Amino acid sequence: MRLVIARCSADYTGRLNAHLPLATRLLVLKADGSVLVHSDSLSYKPLNWMSPPCTLTLQAPDEADAEDGVVQMWKVTHAKTGDALLVRIHEVLHDTSHELGLDPGLVKDGVEADLQRLLAEQVDVIGDGLTLVRREFPTAIGPVDLLLRDAAGGTIAVEVKRRGDIDGVEQLTRYLELLGRDPHLAPVTGVFAAQEIKPQARVLAADRGIRCVTLDYDGMKGVDSGAPRLF
C-alpha cells in the first residue's frame, strides 16, 4: 500500500462528474489497484475513489497546469467503464509504501455471523428454487459469504451485513468481478442482504446490477419481531 500526502486537486469524469479543489489530502493506492482520495474529515469515507479493475498512468503537466504549480498528474482509468480520475499534484508532503501481506479477513460479530448461518439454512429468503453451494466460498481477495445456485444453474453470490452501506456494495462488486472470470461459475449475479440497507447503498447496488434484500433477523430465528405483516 502506498500512502501519499499532497496538496492536490482531483476531477472525476464518467457516469458522473465531480471536482475537488486544491487542498491537502491523503492519497491511498492499494495493491488491488484501487485509488482513494481522503480528507481529514467525513470519517472513514473517501472524497473520491476508483475501484479496480483500473490502471494508473503518470502524465506530464501541460503548460497551463505547470504555470498553476502542478508538478505531477495521475490519471486513473477504469478498465470496464472508462471512468477517469485525474489528480493534479502541486506538492508532495509525504510518500511511503508498505507491504501489508495477506489479510485474514473480517471477523464478523455475533449477529452478522448468525445472519449468515440462518440465511444459509433459509435460502428461500433470497428467492425460490435456490440451493446452497457453500458458505464462505473462498476467493483470492477473501471469502464470499454465500454462494448459491438457481434452478437454471446460474450462480448467485450473497454478501451478508448487519447494516448495509456503500462499502459492502463495493466489496460484493469486487467478488462478482473475480467470480465472473471463472467459466465454471459465470455468469454470476449478486445479492446484497442486510437487516438495514442505506439509501445510498441501494442506489449504488442498482447501478451495479445487484439486488438488495432486507433481512428480518428475529423472523429468521423464529421470533416475532413485532413488525406489522400481511399474514
C-alpha atoms as a PDB file:
ATOM      1  CA  MET A   1       0.000   0.000   0.000  1.00  0.00           C
ATOM      2  CA  ARG A   2       1.265   3.461  -0.929  1.00  0.00           C
ATOM      3  CA  LEU A   3       0.317   6.493   1.149  1.00  0.00           C
ATOM      4  CA  VAL A   4       0.859   9.970  -0.282  1.00  0.00           C
ATOM      5  CA  ILE A   5       0.024  13.222   1.487  1.00  0.00           C
ATOM      6  CA  ALA A   6      -0.064  16.005  -1.065  1.00  0.00           C
ATOM      7  CA  ARG A   7      -1.547  19.346  -1.987  1.00  0.00           C
ATOM      8  CA  CYS A   8      -3.727  18.347  -4.891  1.00  0.00           C
ATOM      9  CA  SER A   9      -6.953  18.776  -6.817  1.00  0.00           C
ATOM     10  CA  ALA A  10      -8.960  15.996  -8.448  1.00  0.00           C
ATOM     11  CA  ASP A  11     -11.507  15.660 -11.241  1.00  0.00           C
ATOM     12  CA  TYR A  12     -13.725  12.614 -11.795  1.00  0.00           C
ATOM     13  CA  THR A  13     -15.347  12.140 -15.207  1.00  0.00           C
ATOM     14  CA  GLY A  14     -17.655   9.383 -16.422  1.00  0.00           C
ATOM     15  CA  ARG A  15     -21.089   8.377 -15.221  1.00  0.00           C
ATOM     16  CA  LEU A  16     -20.862  11.461 -13.014  1.00  0.00           C
ATOM     17  CA  ASN A  17     -18.571  14.482 -12.951  1.00  0.00           C
ATOM     18  CA  ALA A  18     -17.062  15.830  -9.741  1.00  0.00           C
ATOM     19  CA  HIS A  19     -14.340  18.337  -8.833  1.00  0.00           C
ATOM     20  CA  LEU A  20     -12.214  18.586  -5.685  1.00  0.00           C
ATOM     21  CA  PRO A  21     -10.489  21.995  -5.396  1.00  0.00           C
ATOM     22  CA  LEU A  22      -6.866  22.329  -4.332  1.00  0.00           C
ATOM     23  CA  ALA A  23      -6.261  21.196  -0.739  1.00  0.00           C
ATOM     24  CA  THR A  24      -4.008  18.938   1.316  1.00  0.00           C
ATOM     25  CA  ARG A  25      -5.257  15.344   1.141  1.00  0.00           C
ATOM     26  CA  LEU A  26      -4.263  11.722   1.676  1.00  0.00           C
ATOM     27  CA  LEU A  27      -3.979   9.579  -1.472  1.00  0.00           C
ATOM     28  CA  VAL A  28      -4.180   5.813  -0.905  1.00  0.00           C
ATOM     29  CA  LEU A  29      -3.007   3.404  -3.615  1.00  0.00           C
ATOM     30  CA  LYS A  30      -3.867  -0.198  -2.742  1.00  0.00           C
ATOM     31  CA  ALA A  31      -2.359  -3.400  -4.074  1.00  0.00           C
ATOM     32  CA  ASP A  32      -5.684  -4.334  -5.718  1.00  0.00           C
ATOM     33  CA  GLY A  33      -5.343  -1.244  -7.935  1.00  0.00           C
ATOM     34  CA  SER A  34      -7.881   0.965  -6.194  1.00  0.00           C
ATOM     35  CA  VAL A  35      -7.103   4.636  -5.565  1.00  0.00           C
ATOM     36  CA  LEU A  36      -8.800   6.647  -2.814  1.00  0.00           C
ATOM     37  CA  VAL A  37      -8.709  10.378  -2.058  1.00  0.00           C
ATOM     38  CA  HIS A  38      -9.218  11.184   1.647  1.00  0.00           C
ATOM     39  CA  SER A  39      -9.552  14.376   3.655  1.00  0.00           C
ATOM     40  CA  ASP A  40      -9.191  14.838   7.415  1.00  0.00           C
ATOM     41  CA  SER A  41     -12.967  14.807   7.811  1.00  0.00           C
ATOM     42  CA  LEU A  42     -16.044  12.792   6.755  1.00  0.00           C
ATOM     43  CA  SER A  43     -14.946   9.893   8.982  1.00  0.00           C
ATOM     44  CA  TYR A  44     -13.740   6.852   7.013  1.00  0.00           C
ATOM     45  CA  LYS A  45     -15.291   7.747   3.655  1.00  0.00           C
ATOM     46  CA  PRO A  46     -13.066   8.904   0.783  1.00  0.00           C
ATOM     47  CA  LEU A  47     -13.952  12.115  -1.038  1.00  0.00           C
ATOM     48  CA  ASN A  48     -13.492  10.267  -4.313  1.00  0.00           C
ATOM     49  CA  TRP A  49     -12.107   6.933  -5.440  1.00  0.00           C
ATOM     50  CA  MET A  50     -11.625   4.499  -8.298  1.00  0.00           C
ATOM     51  CA  SER A  51     -12.334   0.807  -7.796  1.00  0.00           C
ATOM     52  CA  PRO A  52     -10.495  -1.975  -9.640  1.00  0.00           C
ATOM     53  CA  PRO A  53     -10.002  -3.013 -12.350  1.00  0.00           C
ATOM     54  CA  CYS A  54      -8.248   0.219 -13.188  1.00  0.00           C
ATOM     55  CA  THR A  55      -4.872   1.495 -14.333  1.00  0.00           C
ATOM     56  CA  LEU A  56      -2.763   4.383 -13.066  1.00  0.00           C
ATOM     57  CA  THR A  57      -0.648   6.372 -15.511  1.00  0.00           C
ATOM     58  CA  LEU A  58       1.621   9.325 -14.785  1.00  0.00           C
ATOM     59  CA  GLN A  59       1.314  12.307 -17.098  1.00  0.00           C
ATOM     60  CA  ALA A  60       3.451  15.394 -17.502  1.00  0.00           C
ATOM     61  CA  PRO A  61       1.537  18.594 -16.762  1.00  0.00           C
ATOM     62  CA  ASP A  62       0.811  20.743 -19.775  1.00  0.00           C
ATOM     63  CA  GLU A  63       1.915  24.364 -19.941  1.00  0.00           C
ATOM     64  CA  ALA A  64      -1.233  25.722 -18.276  1.00  0.00           C
ATOM     65  CA  ASP A  65      -1.079  23.199 -15.402  1.00  0.00           C
ATOM     66  CA  ALA A  66       2.647  23.810 -14.934  1.00  0.00           C
ATOM     67  CA  GLU A  67       2.008  27.550 -14.644  1.00  0.00           C
ATOM     68  CA  ASP A  68      -0.582  26.772 -11.956  1.00  0.00           C
ATOM     69  CA  GLY A  69       2.074  24.877  -9.976  1.00  0.00           C
ATOM     70  CA  VAL A  70       1.204  21.285 -10.911  1.00  0.00           C
ATOM     71  CA  VAL A  71       4.254  19.009 -10.593  1.00  0.00           C
ATOM     72  CA  GLN A  72       2.623  15.595 -11.142  1.00  0.00           C
ATOM     73  CA  MET A  73      -0.553  14.325 -12.770  1.00  0.00           C
ATOM     74  CA  TRP A  74      -2.106  10.921 -12.041  1.00  0.00           C
ATOM     75  CA  LYS A  75      -4.748   9.559 -14.380  1.00  0.00           C
ATOM     76  CA  VAL A  76      -6.666   6.554 -13.036  1.00  0.00           C
ATOM     77  CA  THR A  77      -8.896   4.905 -15.655  1.00  0.00           C
ATOM     78  CA  HIS A  78     -11.460   2.169 -15.024  1.00  0.00           C
ATOM     79  CA  ALA A  79     -10.890  -0.734 -17.405  1.00  0.00           C
ATOM     80  CA  LYS A  80     -14.585  -1.504 -17.979  1.00  0.00           C
ATOM     81  CA  THR A  81     -16.464   1.788 -17.743  1.00  0.00           C
ATOM     82  CA  GLY A  82     -13.816   4.210 -18.978  1.00  0.00           C
ATOM     83  CA  ASP A  83     -14.471   6.484 -15.983  1.00  0.00           C
ATOM     84  CA  ALA A  84     -11.377   8.529 -15.115  1.00  0.00           C
ATOM     85  CA  LEU A  85      -9.977  10.179 -12.013  1.00  0.00           C
ATOM     86  CA  LEU A  86      -7.382  12.883 -12.742  1.00  0.00           C
ATOM     87  CA  VAL A  87      -5.317  14.006  -9.749  1.00  0.00           C
ATOM     88  CA  ARG A  88      -3.208  17.151 -10.129  1.00  0.00           C
ATOM     89  CA  ILE A  89      -0.454  17.239  -7.502  1.00  0.00           C
ATOM     90  CA  HIS A  90       1.066  20.585  -6.577  1.00  0.00           C
ATOM     91  CA  GLU A  91       3.301  19.450  -3.705  1.00  0.00           C
ATOM     92  CA  VAL A  92       4.153  16.072  -2.178  1.00  0.00           C
ATOM     93  CA  LEU A  93       4.475  16.298   1.607  1.00  0.00           C
ATOM     94  CA  HIS A  94       4.876  12.589   2.332  1.00  0.00           C
ATOM     95  CA  ASP A  95       5.233   9.455   0.198  1.00  0.00           C
ATOM     96  CA  THR A  96       5.681   5.979   1.651  1.00  0.00           C
ATOM     97  CA  SER A  97       4.887   2.381   0.729  1.00  0.00           C
ATOM     98  CA  HIS A  98       4.190  -0.582   2.999  1.00  0.00           C
ATOM     99  CA  GLU A  99       3.802  -4.303   2.304  1.00  0.00           C
ATOM    100  CA  LEU A 100       0.799  -5.356   4.387  1.00  0.00           C
ATOM    101  CA  GLY A 101       0.772  -9.030   3.399  1.00  0.00           C
ATOM    102  CA  LEU A 102      -2.232 -11.335   3.214  1.00  0.00           C
ATOM    103  CA  ASP A 103      -5.211 -10.141   5.260  1.00  0.00           C
ATOM    104  CA  PRO A 104      -7.138 -12.850   7.150  1.00  0.00           C
ATOM    105  CA  GLY A 105     -10.418 -11.054   6.516  1.00  0.00           C
ATOM    106  CA  LEU A 106     -13.056  -9.531   8.729  1.00  0.00           C
ATOM    107  CA  VAL A 107     -14.090 -11.441  11.842  1.00  0.00           C
ATOM    108  CA  LYS A 108     -17.846 -10.980  11.931  1.00  0.00           C
ATOM    109  CA  ASP A 109     -19.688 -10.098  15.105  1.00  0.00           C
ATOM    110  CA  GLY A 110     -22.257 -12.444  16.598  1.00  0.00           C
ATOM    111  CA  VAL A 111     -25.303 -11.017  14.851  1.00  0.00           C
ATOM    112  CA  GLU A 112     -23.668 -10.890  11.414  1.00  0.00           C
ATOM    113  CA  ALA A 113     -22.333 -14.438  11.769  1.00  0.00           C
ATOM    114  CA  ASP A 114     -25.781 -15.624  12.876  1.00  0.00           C
ATOM    115  CA  LEU A 115     -27.395 -13.864   9.929  1.00  0.00           C
ATOM    116  CA  GLN A 116     -25.093 -15.691   7.556  1.00  0.00           C
ATOM    117  CA  ARG A 117     -25.775 -19.047   9.207  1.00  0.00           C
ATOM    118  CA  LEU A 118     -29.553 -18.533   9.270  1.00  0.00           C
ATOM    119  CA  LEU A 119     -29.614 -17.358   5.669  1.00  0.00           C
ATOM    120  CA  ALA A 120     -27.626 -20.423   4.591  1.00  0.00           C
ATOM    121  CA  GLU A 121     -30.372 -22.547   6.185  1.00  0.00           C
ATOM    122  CA  GLN A 122     -33.175 -20.429   4.667  1.00  0.00           C
ATOM    123  CA  VAL A 123     -32.000 -19.536   1.162  1.00  0.00           C
ATOM    124  CA  ASP A 124     -35.648 -19.202   0.116  1.00  0.00           C
ATOM    125  CA  VAL A 125     -35.470 -15.770   1.778  1.00  0.00           C
ATOM    126  CA  ILE A 126     -33.338 -14.732  -1.225  1.00  0.00           C
ATOM    127  CA  GLY A 127     -35.617 -16.373  -3.804  1.00  0.00           C
ATOM    128  CA  ASP A 128     -37.440 -19.518  -4.857  1.00  0.00           C
ATOM    129  CA  GLY A 129     -35.661 -22.561  -6.238  1.00  0.00           C
ATOM    130  CA  LEU A 130     -32.230 -21.704  -4.818  1.00  0.00           C
ATOM    131  CA  THR A 131     -29.737 -24.155  -3.345  1.00  0.00           C
ATOM    132  CA  LEU A 132     -26.658 -23.503  -1.228  1.00  0.00           C
ATOM    133  CA  VAL A 133     -23.300 -24.308  -2.819  1.00  0.00           C
ATOM    134  CA  ARG A 134     -21.151 -23.210   0.102  1.00  0.00           C
ATOM    135  CA  ARG A 135     -20.772 -20.744   2.959  1.00  0.00           C
ATOM    136  CA  GLU A 136     -17.573 -18.661   2.994  1.00  0.00           C
ATOM    137  CA  PHE A 137     -16.759 -19.565  -0.605  1.00  0.00           C
ATOM    138  CA  PRO A 138     -13.005 -18.842  -0.959  1.00  0.00           C
ATOM    139  CA  THR A 139     -11.587 -16.317  -3.427  1.00  0.00           C
ATOM    140  CA  ALA A 140      -8.187 -14.667  -3.797  1.00  0.00           C
ATOM    141  CA  ILE A 141      -9.487 -11.494  -2.123  1.00  0.00           C
ATOM    142  CA  GLY A 142     -11.496 -13.081   0.676  1.00  0.00           C
ATOM    143  CA  PRO A 143     -14.456 -15.401   1.205  1.00  0.00           C
ATOM    144  CA  VAL A 144     -17.898 -14.762  -0.292  1.00  0.00           C
ATOM    145  CA  ASP A 145     -20.497 -15.157   2.467  1.00  0.00           C
ATOM    146  CA  LEU A 146     -22.814 -17.439   0.485  1.00  0.00           C
ATOM    147  CA  LEU A 147     -22.632 -18.965  -2.966  1.00  0.00           C
ATOM    148  CA  LEU A 148     -25.969 -20.207  -4.337  1.00  0.00           C
ATOM    149  CA  ARG A 149     -27.325 -21.846  -7.496  1.00  0.00           C
ATOM    150  CA  ASP A 150     -30.695 -21.112  -9.047  1.00  0.00           C
ATOM    151  CA  ALA A 151     -32.943 -23.629 -10.809  1.00  0.00           C
ATOM    152  CA  ALA A 152     -31.369 -22.792 -14.175  1.00  0.00           C
ATOM    153  CA  GLY A 153     -27.852 -23.436 -12.857  1.00  0.00           C
ATOM    154  CA  GLY A 154     -26.903 -19.779 -12.521  1.00  0.00           C
ATOM    155  CA  THR A 155     -24.544 -18.644  -9.767  1.00  0.00           C
ATOM    156  CA  ILE A 156     -25.532 -16.120  -7.104  1.00  0.00           C
ATOM    157  CA  ALA A 157     -23.023 -14.505  -4.720  1.00  0.00           C
ATOM    158  CA  VAL A 158     -24.535 -13.146  -1.494  1.00  0.00           C
ATOM    159  CA  GLU A 159     -22.873 -10.621   0.810  1.00  0.00           C
ATOM    160  CA  VAL A 160     -24.447 -10.532   4.280  1.00  0.00           C
ATOM    161  CA  LYS A 161     -24.235  -7.477   6.525  1.00  0.00           C
ATOM    162  CA  ARG A 162     -25.883  -6.302   9.696  1.00  0.00           C
ATOM    163  CA  ARG A 163     -26.041  -2.763   8.318  1.00  0.00           C
ATOM    164  CA  GLY A 164     -25.531  -2.404   4.590  1.00  0.00           C
ATOM    165  CA  ASP A 165     -23.650   0.623   3.301  1.00  0.00           C
ATOM    166  CA  ILE A 166     -21.666   1.594   0.215  1.00  0.00           C
ATOM    167  CA  ASP A 167     -18.541  -0.252   1.362  1.00  0.00           C
ATOM    168  CA  GLY A 168     -20.471  -3.535   1.429  1.00  0.00           C
ATOM    169  CA  VAL A 169     -21.689  -2.997  -2.130  1.00  0.00           C
ATOM    170  CA  GLU A 170     -18.132  -2.228  -3.260  1.00  0.00           C
ATOM    171  CA  GLN A 171     -16.931  -5.416  -1.541  1.00  0.00           C
ATOM    172  CA  LEU A 172     -19.556  -7.523  -3.319  1.00  0.00           C
ATOM    173  CA  THR A 173     -18.713  -5.823  -6.637  1.00  0.00           C
ATOM    174  CA  ARG A 174     -15.097  -6.945  -6.297  1.00  0.00           C
ATOM    175  CA  TYR A 175     -16.224 -10.522  -5.584  1.00  0.00           C
ATOM    176  CA  LEU A 176     -18.515 -10.514  -8.627  1.00  0.00           C
ATOM    177  CA  GLU A 177     -15.766  -9.259 -10.923  1.00  0.00           C
ATOM    178  CA  LEU A 178     -13.440 -12.030  -9.721  1.00  0.00           C
ATOM    179  CA  LEU A 179     -16.010 -14.858  -9.720  1.00  0.00           C
ATOM    180  CA  GLY A 180     -17.217 -13.841 -13.185  1.00  0.00           C
ATOM    181  CA  ARG A 181     -13.809 -14.751 -14.612  1.00  0.00           C
ATOM    182  CA  ASP A 182     -14.335 -18.425 -13.653  1.00  0.00           C
ATOM    183  CA  PRO A 183     -16.042 -20.204 -16.589  1.00  0.00           C
ATOM    184  CA  HIS A 184     -17.475 -22.789 -14.172  1.00  0.00           C
ATOM    185  CA  LEU A 185     -19.335 -20.057 -12.287  1.00  0.00           C
ATOM    186  CA  ALA A 186     -20.065 -17.348 -14.871  1.00  0.00           C
ATOM    187  CA  PRO A 187     -22.375 -15.603 -15.236  1.00  0.00           C
ATOM    188  CA  VAL A 188     -22.592 -14.565 -11.586  1.00  0.00           C
ATOM    189  CA  THR A 189     -25.255 -12.256 -10.142  1.00  0.00           C
ATOM    190  CA  GLY A 190     -25.101 -10.549  -6.766  1.00  0.00           C
ATOM    191  CA  VAL A 191     -27.413 -10.139  -3.798  1.00  0.00           C
ATOM    192  CA  PHE A 192     -26.695  -7.649  -1.002  1.00  0.00           C
ATOM    193  CA  ALA A 193     -28.529  -8.841   2.126  1.00  0.00           C
ATOM    194  CA  ALA A 194     -28.707  -6.905   5.398  1.00  0.00           C
ATOM    195  CA  GLN A 195     -31.018  -6.015   8.260  1.00  0.00           C
ATOM    196  CA  GLU A 196     -30.804  -2.378   7.223  1.00  0.00           C
ATOM    197  CA  ILE A 197     -29.613  -1.025   3.873  1.00  0.00           C
ATOM    198  CA  LYS A 198     -28.785   2.646   3.493  1.00  0.00           C
ATOM    199  CA  PRO A 199     -30.403   4.524   0.585  1.00  0.00           C
ATOM    200  CA  GLN A 200     -27.021   5.364  -0.977  1.00  0.00           C
ATOM    201  CA  ALA A 201     -26.087   1.681  -0.910  1.00  0.00           C
ATOM    202  CA  ARG A 202     -29.355   0.767  -2.660  1.00  0.00           C
ATOM    203  CA  VAL A 203     -28.673   3.301  -5.408  1.00  0.00           C
ATOM    204  CA  LEU A 204     -25.133   2.024  -5.945  1.00  0.00           C
ATOM    205  CA  ALA A 205     -26.300  -1.606  -5.874  1.00  0.00           C
ATOM    206  CA  ALA A 206     -28.954  -0.893  -8.517  1.00  0.00           C
ATOM    207  CA  ASP A 207     -26.318   0.808 -10.672  1.00  0.00           C
ATOM    208  CA  ARG A 208     -24.124  -2.301 -10.383  1.00  0.00           C
ATOM    209  CA  GLY A 209     -26.984  -4.701 -11.157  1.00  0.00           C
ATOM    210  CA  ILE A 210     -27.008  -6.045  -7.594  1.00  0.00           C
ATOM    211  CA  ARG A 211     -30.297  -6.970  -5.916  1.00  0.00           C
ATOM    212  CA  CYS A 212     -30.913  -5.850  -2.320  1.00  0.00           C
ATOM    213  CA  VAL A 213     -32.735  -7.997   0.255  1.00  0.00           C
ATOM    214  CA  THR A 214     -33.709  -6.732   3.706  1.00  0.00           C
ATOM    215  CA  LEU A 215     -33.420  -9.454   6.359  1.00  0.00           C
ATOM    216  CA  ASP A 216     -35.759  -9.914   9.332  1.00  0.00           C
ATOM    217  CA  TYR A 217     -33.322 -11.333  11.892  1.00  0.00           C
ATOM    218  CA  ASP A 218     -35.966 -12.122  14.516  1.00  0.00           C
ATOM    219  CA  GLY A 219     -38.244 -13.665  11.919  1.00  0.00           C
ATOM    220  CA  MET A 220     -35.435 -15.860  10.620  1.00  0.00           C
ATOM    221  CA  LYS A 221     -34.786 -17.015  14.189  1.00  0.00           C
ATOM    222  CA  GLY A 222     -38.467 -17.831  14.598  1.00  0.00           C
ATOM    223  CA  VAL A 223     -39.066 -14.933  16.986  1.00  0.00           C
ATOM    224  CA  ASP A 224     -41.845 -12.413  16.397  1.00  0.00           C
ATOM    225  CA  SER A 225     -40.118  -9.113  15.626  1.00  0.00           C
ATOM    226  CA  GLY A 226     -43.245  -7.071  16.272  1.00  0.00           C
ATOM    227  CA  ALA A 227     -43.126  -5.624  12.745  1.00  0.00           C
ATOM    228  CA  PRO A 228     -46.542  -5.470  11.011  1.00  0.00           C
ATOM    229  CA  ARG A 229     -47.130  -8.230   8.472  1.00  0.00           C
ATOM    230  CA  LEU A 230     -49.875  -9.031   5.972  1.00  0.00           C
ATOM    231  CA  PHE A 231     -50.098 -12.647   7.128  1.00  0.00           C
END
